[in-house]
Coordinates of C-alpha atoms and ligand atoms in Angstrom, one line a residue:
X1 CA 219.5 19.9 -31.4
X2 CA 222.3 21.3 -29.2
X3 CA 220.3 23.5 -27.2
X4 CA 217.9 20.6 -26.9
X5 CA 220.6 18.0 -25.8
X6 CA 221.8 20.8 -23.2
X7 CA 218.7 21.2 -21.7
X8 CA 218.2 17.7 -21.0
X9 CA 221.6 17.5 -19.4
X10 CA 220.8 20.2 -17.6
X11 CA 217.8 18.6 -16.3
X12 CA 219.2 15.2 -15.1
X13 CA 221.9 17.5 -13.5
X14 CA 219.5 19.0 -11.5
X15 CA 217.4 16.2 -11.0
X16 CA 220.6 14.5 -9.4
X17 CA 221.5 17.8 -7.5
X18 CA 218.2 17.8 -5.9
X19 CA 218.2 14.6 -5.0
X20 CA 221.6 14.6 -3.3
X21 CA 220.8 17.8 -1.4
X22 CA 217.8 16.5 0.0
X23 CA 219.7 13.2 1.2
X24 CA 222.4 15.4 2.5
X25 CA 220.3 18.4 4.1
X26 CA 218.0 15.8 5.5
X27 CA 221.0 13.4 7.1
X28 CA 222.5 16.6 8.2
X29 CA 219.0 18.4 10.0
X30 CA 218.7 14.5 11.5
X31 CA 221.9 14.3 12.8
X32 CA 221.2 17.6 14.4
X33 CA 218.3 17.0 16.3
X34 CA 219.7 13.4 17.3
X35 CA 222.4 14.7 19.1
X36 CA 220.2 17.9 20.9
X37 CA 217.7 14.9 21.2
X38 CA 220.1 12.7 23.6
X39 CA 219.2 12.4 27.5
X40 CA 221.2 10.7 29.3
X41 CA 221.3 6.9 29.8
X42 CA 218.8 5.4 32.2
X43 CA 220.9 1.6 32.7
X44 CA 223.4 1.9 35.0
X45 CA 225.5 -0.5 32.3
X46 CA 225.3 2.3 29.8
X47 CA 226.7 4.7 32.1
X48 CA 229.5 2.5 33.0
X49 CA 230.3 1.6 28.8
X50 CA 230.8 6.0 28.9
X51 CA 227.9 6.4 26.9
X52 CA 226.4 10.2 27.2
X53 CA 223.2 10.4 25.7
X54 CA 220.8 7.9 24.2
X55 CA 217.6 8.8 22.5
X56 CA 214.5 7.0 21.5
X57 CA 212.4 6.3 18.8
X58 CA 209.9 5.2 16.1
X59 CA 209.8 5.3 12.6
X60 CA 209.0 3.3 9.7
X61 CA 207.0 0.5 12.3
X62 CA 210.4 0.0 14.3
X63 CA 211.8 0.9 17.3
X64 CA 215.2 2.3 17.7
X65 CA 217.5 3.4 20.4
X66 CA 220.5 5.9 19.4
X67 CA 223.3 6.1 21.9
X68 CA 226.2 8.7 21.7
X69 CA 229.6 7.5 23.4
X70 CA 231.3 10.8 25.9
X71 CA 234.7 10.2 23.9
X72 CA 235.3 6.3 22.1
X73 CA 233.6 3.0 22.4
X74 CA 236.0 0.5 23.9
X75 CA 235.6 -1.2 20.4
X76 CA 234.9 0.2 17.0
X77 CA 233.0 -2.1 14.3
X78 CA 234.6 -2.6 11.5
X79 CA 231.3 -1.3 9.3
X80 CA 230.9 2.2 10.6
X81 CA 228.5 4.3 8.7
X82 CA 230.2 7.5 6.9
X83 CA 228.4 9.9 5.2
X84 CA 230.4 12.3 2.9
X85 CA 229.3 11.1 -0.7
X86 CA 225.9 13.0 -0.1
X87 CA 227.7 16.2 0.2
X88 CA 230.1 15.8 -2.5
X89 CA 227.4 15.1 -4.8
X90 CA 225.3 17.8 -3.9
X91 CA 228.7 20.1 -4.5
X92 CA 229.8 18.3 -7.6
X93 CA 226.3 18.5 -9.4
X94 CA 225.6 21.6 -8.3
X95 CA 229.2 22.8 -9.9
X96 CA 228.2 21.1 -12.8
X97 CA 225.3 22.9 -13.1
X98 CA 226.5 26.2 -13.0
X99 CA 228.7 25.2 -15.9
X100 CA 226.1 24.3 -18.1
X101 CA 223.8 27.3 -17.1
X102 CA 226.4 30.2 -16.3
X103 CA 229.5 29.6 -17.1
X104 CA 228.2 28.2 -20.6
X105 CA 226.4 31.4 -21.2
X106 CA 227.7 34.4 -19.3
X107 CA 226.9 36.9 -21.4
X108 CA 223.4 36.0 -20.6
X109 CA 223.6 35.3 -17.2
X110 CA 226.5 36.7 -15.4
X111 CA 227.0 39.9 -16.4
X112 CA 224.6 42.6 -15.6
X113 CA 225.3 44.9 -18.4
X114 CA 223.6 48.3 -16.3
X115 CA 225.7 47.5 -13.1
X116 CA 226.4 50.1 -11.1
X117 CA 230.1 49.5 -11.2
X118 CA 231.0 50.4 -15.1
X119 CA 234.0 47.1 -14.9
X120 CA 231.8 44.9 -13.8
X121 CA 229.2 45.7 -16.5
X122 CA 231.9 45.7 -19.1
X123 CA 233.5 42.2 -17.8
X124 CA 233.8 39.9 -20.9
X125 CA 232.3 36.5 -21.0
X126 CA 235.3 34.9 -19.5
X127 CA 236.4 37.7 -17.0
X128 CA 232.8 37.5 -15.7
X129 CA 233.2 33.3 -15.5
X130 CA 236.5 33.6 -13.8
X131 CA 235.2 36.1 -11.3
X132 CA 232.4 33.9 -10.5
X133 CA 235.2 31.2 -9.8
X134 CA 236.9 33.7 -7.6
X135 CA 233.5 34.6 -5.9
X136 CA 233.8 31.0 -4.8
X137 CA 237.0 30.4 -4.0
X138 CA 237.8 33.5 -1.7
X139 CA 234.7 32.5 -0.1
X140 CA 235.8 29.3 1.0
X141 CA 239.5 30.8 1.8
X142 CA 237.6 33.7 3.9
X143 CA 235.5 31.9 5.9
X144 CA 237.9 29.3 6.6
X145 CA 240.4 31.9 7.7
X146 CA 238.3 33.3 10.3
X147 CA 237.2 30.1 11.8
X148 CA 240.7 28.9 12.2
X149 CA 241.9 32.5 13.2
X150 CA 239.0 33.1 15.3
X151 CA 238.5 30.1 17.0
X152 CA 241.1 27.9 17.0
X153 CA 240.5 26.1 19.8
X154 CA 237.1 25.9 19.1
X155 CA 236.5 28.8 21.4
X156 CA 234.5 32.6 20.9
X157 CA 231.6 31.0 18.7
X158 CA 229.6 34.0 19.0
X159 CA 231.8 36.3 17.8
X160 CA 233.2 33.9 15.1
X161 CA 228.7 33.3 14.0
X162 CA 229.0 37.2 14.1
X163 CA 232.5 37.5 11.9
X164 CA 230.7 34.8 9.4
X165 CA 227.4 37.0 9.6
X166 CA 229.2 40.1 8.5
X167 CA 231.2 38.2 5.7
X168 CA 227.6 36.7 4.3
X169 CA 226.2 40.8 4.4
X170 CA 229.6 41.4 2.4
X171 CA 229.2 39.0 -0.2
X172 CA 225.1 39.3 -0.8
X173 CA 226.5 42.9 -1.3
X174 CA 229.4 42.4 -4.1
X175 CA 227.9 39.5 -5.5
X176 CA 224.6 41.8 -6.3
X177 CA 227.0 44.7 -7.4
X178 CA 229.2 42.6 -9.9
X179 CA 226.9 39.9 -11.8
X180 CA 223.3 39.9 -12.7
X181 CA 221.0 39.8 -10.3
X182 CA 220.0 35.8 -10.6
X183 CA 223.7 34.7 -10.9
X184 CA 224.3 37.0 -7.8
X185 CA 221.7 34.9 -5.6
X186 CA 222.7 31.9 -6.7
X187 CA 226.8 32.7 -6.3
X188 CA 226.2 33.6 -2.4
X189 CA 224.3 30.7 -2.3
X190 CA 227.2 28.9 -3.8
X191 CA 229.5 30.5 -1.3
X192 CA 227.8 29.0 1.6
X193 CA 227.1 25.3 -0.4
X194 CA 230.8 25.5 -1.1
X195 CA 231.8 26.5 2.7
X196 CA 229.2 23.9 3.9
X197 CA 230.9 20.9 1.7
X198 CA 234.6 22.2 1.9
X199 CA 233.7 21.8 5.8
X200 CA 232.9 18.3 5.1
X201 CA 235.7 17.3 2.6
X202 CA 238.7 19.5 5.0
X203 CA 237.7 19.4 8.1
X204 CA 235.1 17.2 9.6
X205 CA 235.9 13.9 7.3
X206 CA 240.1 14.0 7.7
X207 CA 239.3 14.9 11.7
X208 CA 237.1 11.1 12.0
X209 CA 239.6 9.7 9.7
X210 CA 242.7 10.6 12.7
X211 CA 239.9 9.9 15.4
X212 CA 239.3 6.3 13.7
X213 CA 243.2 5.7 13.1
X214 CA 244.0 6.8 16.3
X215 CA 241.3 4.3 18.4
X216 CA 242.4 2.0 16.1
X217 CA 245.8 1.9 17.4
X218 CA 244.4 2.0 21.0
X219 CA 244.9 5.6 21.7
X220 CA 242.9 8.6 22.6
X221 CA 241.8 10.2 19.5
X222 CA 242.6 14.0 20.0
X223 CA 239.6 16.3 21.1
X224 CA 240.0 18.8 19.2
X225 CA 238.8 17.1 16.0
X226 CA 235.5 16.1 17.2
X227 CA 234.8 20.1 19.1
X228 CA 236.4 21.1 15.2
X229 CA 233.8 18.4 13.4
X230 CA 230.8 19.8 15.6
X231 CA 231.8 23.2 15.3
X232 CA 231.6 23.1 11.4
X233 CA 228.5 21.0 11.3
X234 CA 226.8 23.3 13.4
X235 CA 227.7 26.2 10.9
X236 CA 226.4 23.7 8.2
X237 CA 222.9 23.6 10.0
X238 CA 222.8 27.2 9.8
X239 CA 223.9 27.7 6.2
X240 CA 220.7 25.0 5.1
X241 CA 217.9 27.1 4.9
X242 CA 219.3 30.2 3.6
X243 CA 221.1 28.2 0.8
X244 CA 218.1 26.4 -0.2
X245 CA 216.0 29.4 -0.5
X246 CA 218.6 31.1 -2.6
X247 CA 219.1 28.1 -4.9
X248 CA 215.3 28.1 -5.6
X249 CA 215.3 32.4 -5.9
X250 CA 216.1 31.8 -9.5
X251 CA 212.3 31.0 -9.9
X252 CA 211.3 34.6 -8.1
X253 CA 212.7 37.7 -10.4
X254 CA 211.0 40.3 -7.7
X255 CA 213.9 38.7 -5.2
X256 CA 216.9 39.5 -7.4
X257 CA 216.0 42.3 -10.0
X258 CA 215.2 45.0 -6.8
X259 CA 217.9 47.7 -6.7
X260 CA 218.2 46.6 -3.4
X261 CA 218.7 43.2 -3.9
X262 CA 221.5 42.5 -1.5
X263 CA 219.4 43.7 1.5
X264 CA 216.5 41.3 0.2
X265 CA 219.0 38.9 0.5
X266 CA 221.0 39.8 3.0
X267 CA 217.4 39.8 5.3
X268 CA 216.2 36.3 4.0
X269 CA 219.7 34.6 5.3
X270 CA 218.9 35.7 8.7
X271 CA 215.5 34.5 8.5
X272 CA 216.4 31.3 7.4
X273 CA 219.1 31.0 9.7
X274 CA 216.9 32.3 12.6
X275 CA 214.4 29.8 12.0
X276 CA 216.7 27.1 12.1
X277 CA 218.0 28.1 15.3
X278 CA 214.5 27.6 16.9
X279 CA 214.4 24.0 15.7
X280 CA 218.2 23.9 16.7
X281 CA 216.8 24.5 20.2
X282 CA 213.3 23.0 20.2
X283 CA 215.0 19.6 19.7
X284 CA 217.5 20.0 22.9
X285 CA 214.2 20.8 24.6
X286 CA 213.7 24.6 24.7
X287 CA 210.8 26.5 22.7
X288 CA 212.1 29.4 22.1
X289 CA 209.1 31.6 19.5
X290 CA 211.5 34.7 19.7
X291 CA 213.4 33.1 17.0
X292 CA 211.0 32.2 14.2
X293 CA 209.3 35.3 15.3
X294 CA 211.6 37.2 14.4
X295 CA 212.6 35.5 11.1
X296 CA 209.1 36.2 9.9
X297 CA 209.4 39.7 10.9
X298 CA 212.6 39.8 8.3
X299 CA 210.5 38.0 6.0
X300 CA 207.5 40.4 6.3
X301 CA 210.2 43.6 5.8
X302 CA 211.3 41.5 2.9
X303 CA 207.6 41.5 1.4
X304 CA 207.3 45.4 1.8
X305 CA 211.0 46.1 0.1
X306 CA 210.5 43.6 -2.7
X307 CA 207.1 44.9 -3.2
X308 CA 207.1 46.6 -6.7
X309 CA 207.3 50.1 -7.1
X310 CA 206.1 50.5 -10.6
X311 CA 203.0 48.2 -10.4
X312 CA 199.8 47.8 -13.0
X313 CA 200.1 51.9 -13.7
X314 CA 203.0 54.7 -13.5
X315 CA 203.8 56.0 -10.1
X316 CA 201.9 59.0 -9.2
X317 CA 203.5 62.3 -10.1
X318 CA 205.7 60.4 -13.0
X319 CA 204.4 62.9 -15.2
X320 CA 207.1 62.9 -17.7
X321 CA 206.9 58.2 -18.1
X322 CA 203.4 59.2 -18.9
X323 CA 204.4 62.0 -21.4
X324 CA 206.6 60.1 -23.2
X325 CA 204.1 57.0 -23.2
X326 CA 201.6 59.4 -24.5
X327 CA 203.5 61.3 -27.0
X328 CA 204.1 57.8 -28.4
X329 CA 201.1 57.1 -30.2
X330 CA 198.8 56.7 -26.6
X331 CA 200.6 53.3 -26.3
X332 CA 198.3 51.4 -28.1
X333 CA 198.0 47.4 -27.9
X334 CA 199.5 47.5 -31.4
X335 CA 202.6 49.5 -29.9
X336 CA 202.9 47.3 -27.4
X337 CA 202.7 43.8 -29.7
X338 CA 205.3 45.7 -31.6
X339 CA 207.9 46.2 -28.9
X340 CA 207.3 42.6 -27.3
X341 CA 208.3 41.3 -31.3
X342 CA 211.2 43.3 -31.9
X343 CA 212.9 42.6 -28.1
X344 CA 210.9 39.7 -26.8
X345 CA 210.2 37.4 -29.1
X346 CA 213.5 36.2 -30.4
X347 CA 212.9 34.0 -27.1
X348 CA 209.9 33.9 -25.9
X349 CA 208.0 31.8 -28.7
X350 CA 207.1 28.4 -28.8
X351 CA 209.6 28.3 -30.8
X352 CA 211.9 31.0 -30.3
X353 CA 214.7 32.2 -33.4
X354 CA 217.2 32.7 -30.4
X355 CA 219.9 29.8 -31.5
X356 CA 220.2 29.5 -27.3
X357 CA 216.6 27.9 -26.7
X358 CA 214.6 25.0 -27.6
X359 CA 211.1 26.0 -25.7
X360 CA 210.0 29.2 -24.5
X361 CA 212.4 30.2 -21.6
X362 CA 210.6 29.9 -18.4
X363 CA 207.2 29.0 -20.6
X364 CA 207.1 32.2 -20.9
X365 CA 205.6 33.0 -25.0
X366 CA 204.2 36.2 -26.4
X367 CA 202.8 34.8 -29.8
X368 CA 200.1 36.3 -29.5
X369 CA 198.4 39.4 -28.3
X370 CA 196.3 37.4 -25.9
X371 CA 199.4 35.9 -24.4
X372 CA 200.8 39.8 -24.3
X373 CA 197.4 41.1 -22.3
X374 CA 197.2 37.8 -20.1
X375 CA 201.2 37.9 -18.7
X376 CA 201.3 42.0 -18.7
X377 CA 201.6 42.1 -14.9
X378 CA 204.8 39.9 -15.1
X379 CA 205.6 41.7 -18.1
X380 CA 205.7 45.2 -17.1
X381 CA 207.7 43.7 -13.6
X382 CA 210.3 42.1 -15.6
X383 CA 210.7 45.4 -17.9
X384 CA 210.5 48.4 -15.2
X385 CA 213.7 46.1 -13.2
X386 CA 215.7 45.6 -16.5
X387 CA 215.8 41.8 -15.6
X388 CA 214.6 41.5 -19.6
X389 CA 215.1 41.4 -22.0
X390 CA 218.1 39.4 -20.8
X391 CA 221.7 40.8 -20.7
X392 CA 219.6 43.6 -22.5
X393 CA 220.4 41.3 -25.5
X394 CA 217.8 42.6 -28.1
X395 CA 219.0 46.7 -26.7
X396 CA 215.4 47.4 -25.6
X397 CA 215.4 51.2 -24.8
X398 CA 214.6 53.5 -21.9
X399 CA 211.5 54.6 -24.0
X400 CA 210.0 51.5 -24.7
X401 CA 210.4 50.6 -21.2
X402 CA 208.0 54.0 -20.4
X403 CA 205.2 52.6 -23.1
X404 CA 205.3 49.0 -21.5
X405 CA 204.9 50.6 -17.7
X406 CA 201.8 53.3 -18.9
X407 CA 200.2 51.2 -20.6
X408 CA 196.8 49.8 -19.4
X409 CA 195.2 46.3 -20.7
X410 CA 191.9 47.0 -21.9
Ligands
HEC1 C1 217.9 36.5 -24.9 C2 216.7 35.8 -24.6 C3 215.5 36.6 -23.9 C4 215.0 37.8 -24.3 C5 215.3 38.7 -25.5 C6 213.9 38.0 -23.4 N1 213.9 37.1 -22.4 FE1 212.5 36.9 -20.9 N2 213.5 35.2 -20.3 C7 214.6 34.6 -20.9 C8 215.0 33.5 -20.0 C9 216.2 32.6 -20.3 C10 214.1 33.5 -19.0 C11 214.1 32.5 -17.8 C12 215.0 33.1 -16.8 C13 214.7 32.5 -15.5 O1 214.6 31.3 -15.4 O2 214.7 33.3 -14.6 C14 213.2 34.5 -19.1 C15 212.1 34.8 -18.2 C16 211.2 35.7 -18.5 C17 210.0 35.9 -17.6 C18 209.6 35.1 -16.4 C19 210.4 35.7 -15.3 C20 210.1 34.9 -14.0 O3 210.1 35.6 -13.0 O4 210.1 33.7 -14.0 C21 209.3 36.9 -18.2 C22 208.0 37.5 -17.6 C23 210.0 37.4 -19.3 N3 211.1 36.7 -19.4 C24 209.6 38.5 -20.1 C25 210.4 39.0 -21.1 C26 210.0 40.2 -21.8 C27 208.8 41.1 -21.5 C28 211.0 40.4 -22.7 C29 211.1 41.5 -23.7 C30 211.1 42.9 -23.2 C31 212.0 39.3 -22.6 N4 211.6 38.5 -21.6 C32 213.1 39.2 -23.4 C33 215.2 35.0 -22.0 C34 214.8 36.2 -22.7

C-alpha cells in the first residue's frame, strides 16, 4: 500500500512538473523569439514614445502588436504581467521529485555500486543523497561565480558561453563517475534546471523588482539589471533543450549505462544547445543551417558511440564469454529462466516480491519464458551494461552475465 500510495504521488508530481516546465520552457522560447522578432516601429508617434521594436501577429483568430520600450515607458500600469511562478514550480516539483525517486531510494538509484572510483561505489545511502545535494548546490555556486567574475559588466559573453561549456563537460563527467548512470543524467540535468531557475529567482526577478521601484519613483532604473536579466535569460534559452532531453534520458538505458556515458552526454548538450542557437537566430532573421547541421552531426556520433557493443551474439574473438557460456550447460532456455528468477524476478513480475514495487518496474515482467524470449534484446542490453539488476541488488554474477550475452533465442 505504501509503495502504491508513493507511486501515485510520484505521478501527480510529475504530472505537475511537466506541466509547469512546458508553461515555463514555452513562455521562455516565446519571449525569445519576441524580442529577436522586433523591427523597428513604422509610426513616427512610436518612435517619439522611445519605443524600439514592435512585432506583429496572429494567433488564436486575433491580431496582436508587441512593442518593446529602448529603456522605460513614461508610465508603468499598475497590472504588469510577471512570470516567475512557472519556474519555481517547474524547480520545486522537479525537487520534489527527486525526493521521492532518489533521495527516497539511493541505494537503488544513486549509487553505482561498480563505479570506477571505489568511494563513490562505497558511499552509503545518505553520503550518496548529500552528494547529490552538493552536485546541485556547487553547481549553482560555480556557474554563478563565473558569470559574475567573468562578465560583470555584462561583457566577454563568448568566453563566459565557453567557461559555462567547459563547467557542463566537467560535471557530465563527475556526475557519470560518482552516481549511477540514470541519477547522473538526470543530476546534470538538474544542475542546469537549477542554474536556469536560481537565474530567475537571484537575478533576473530582484533586477525588474529595482527597475520597477526605481521608475516608480521617477528615476532611471539602472542598466545594468536589464543587460544582467537578458544575459541570464539568454543562458536559460540555451540550457532548454539539453535539460529536457536529459530529464526524459531516464526512459533510454543505452544513453546512461555506456562506459562512456559522459561523452554521450556531454555531445547531446551541444546538440541541443546548437540547435537552439539556429532558432535563436532564425527568429532575428538569419538562417543559419550550420547550426542544426552540426547538432545532428553530434547526434549522429552519438548513435555510433551509444550503439551496443555486445548486441544479439558475443563479439567476435570473445572466445573465452563463449567458453564459459558453453561449459555451463550450452546455456539452455531453462538456464536462462533460471537466472532471470533468481536475479530478475524479485521485480520484474506482475507482481513483484520486491517490498519497493507495486507493478512491474518499467512494465518490464519475466513471468514467463515467453516474456524472457520476447524482451531478450533489451534483456541481454541491460545485463552486458550492469544497468540490472539494479544497484546489483540480487548480486547477479560475472558468469551469469556471459550465459545471458551467448545465448541465442530459438
Ligand atoms: C531491485 C529491483 C530490480 C531488479 C532485481 C531488476 N530490475 Fe530491471 N528494472 C528495475 C527498475 C526500477 C526499472 C525501471 C528503471 C527505469 O525506469 O529506468 C527496471 C528496468 C528494466 C528494464 C527496462 C530498461 C529500460 O531501458 O527501460 C529492463 C529490460 C530490465 N529492467 C531488465 C532487468 C533484468 C534482465 C534483470 C535481472 C538481470 C533486472 N532487470 C533486475 C528494477 C529491477
Amino acid at each position: 500500500m505504501e509503495a502504491y500510495l508513493q507511486d501515485f504521488l510520484n505521478m501527480l508530481l510529475r504530472w505537475l512538473h511537466v506541466i509547469a516546465a512546458i508553461a515555463w520552457i514555452g513562455e521562455s522560447i516565446y519571449f525569445v523569439m519576441l524580442d529577436n522578432s522586433l523591427r523597428p516601429p513604422k509610426a513616427a508617434e512610436d518612435q517619439r514614445k522611445g519605443i524600439f521594436g514592435e512585432m506583429w501577429a496572429v494567433h488564436g483568430g486575433g491580431f496582436y502588436h508587441n512593442q518593446k520600450y529602448a529603456t522605460s515607458p513614461d508610465k508603468l500600469p499598475n497590472d504588469l504581467h510577471w512570470s516567475f511562478w512557472k519556474a519555481y514550480t517547474t524547480w520545486l516539483s522537479g525537487f520534489a521529485l527527486f525526493i521521492t525517486l532518489y533521495l527516497a531510494n539511493p541505494e537503488f538509484y544513486l549509487i553505482d555500486p561498480s563505479a570506477n572510483w571505489a568511494w563513490a561505489a562505497n558511499m552509503t545511502g545518505w553520503q550518496a543523497n548529500l552528494m547529490a545535494l552538493l552536485f546541485l548546490l556547487g553547481g549553482w555556486v560555480i556557474y554563478n561565480e563565473l558569470c559574475k567574475r567573468l562578465s560583470p559588466n555584462m561583457e566577454r559573453d563568448g568566453m563566459l558561453s565557453l567557461a559555462v561549456a567547459v563547467m557542463m563537460v566537467v560535471v557530465a563527467y563527475l556526475s557519470t563517475q560518482i552516481f549511477a548512470g540514470r541519477a547522473a543524467f538526470l543530476l546534470t540535468g538538474a544542475v542546469m534546471a537549477t542554474a536556469m531557475s536560481a537565474n530567475v529567482f537571484f537575478w533576473i526577478i530582484p533586477g525588474q523588482r529595482r527597475m520597477v521601484k526605481a521608475m516608480k519613483a521617477g528615476e532611471t532604473p539602472d542598466p545594468l539589471d536589464g543587460k544582467r536579466g537578458k544575459q541570464r535569460s539568454v543562458h536559460n534559452t540555451y540550457f532548454t533543450l539539453p535539460v529536457v532531453l536529459l530529464m526524459l534520458s531516464n526512459h533510454y538505458s543505452f544513453m546512461y549505462s555506456h562506459e562512456h556515458a559522459w561523452l554521450i552526454m556531454t555531445l547531446f548538450i551541444f546538440a541541443g544547445a546548437l540547435i537552439r542557437q539556429f532558432f535563436v537566430l532564425m527568429h532575428a532573421g538569419s538562417i543559419k543551417p550550420a547550426y542544426p547541421a552540426a547538432g545532428v552531426a553530434l547526434i549522429l556520433l552519438n548513435v555510433w558511440i551509444a550503439a551496443p557493443s555486445v548486441g544479439n551474439a558475443p563479439a567476435a574473438g570473445d572466445e573465452a564469454t563463449l567458453a564459459a557460456a558453453s561449459v555451463d550447460g550450452g546455456a539452455s532456455l531453462e538456464r536462462v529462466h533460471e537466472i532471470i528468477d533468481a536475479r530478475c524476478v524479485q521485480c520484474h513480475a506482475q507482481s513483484p516480491e520486491h517490498p519497493g514495487f507495486t507493478a512491474a518496474p518499467a512494465g518490464v515482467a519475466f513471468d514467463s519464458s515467453e516474456q524472457i524470449v520476447n524482451q531478450i534484446a533489451q534483456i541481454k542490453q541491460v545485463v552486458a551494461s550492469g544497468y540490472m539488476p539494479l544497484g546489483n541488488m540480487t548480486q547477479m554474477t560475472d558468469e551469469e552475465r556471459e550465459v545471458i550475452a551467448a545465448w541465442q533465442a530459438p
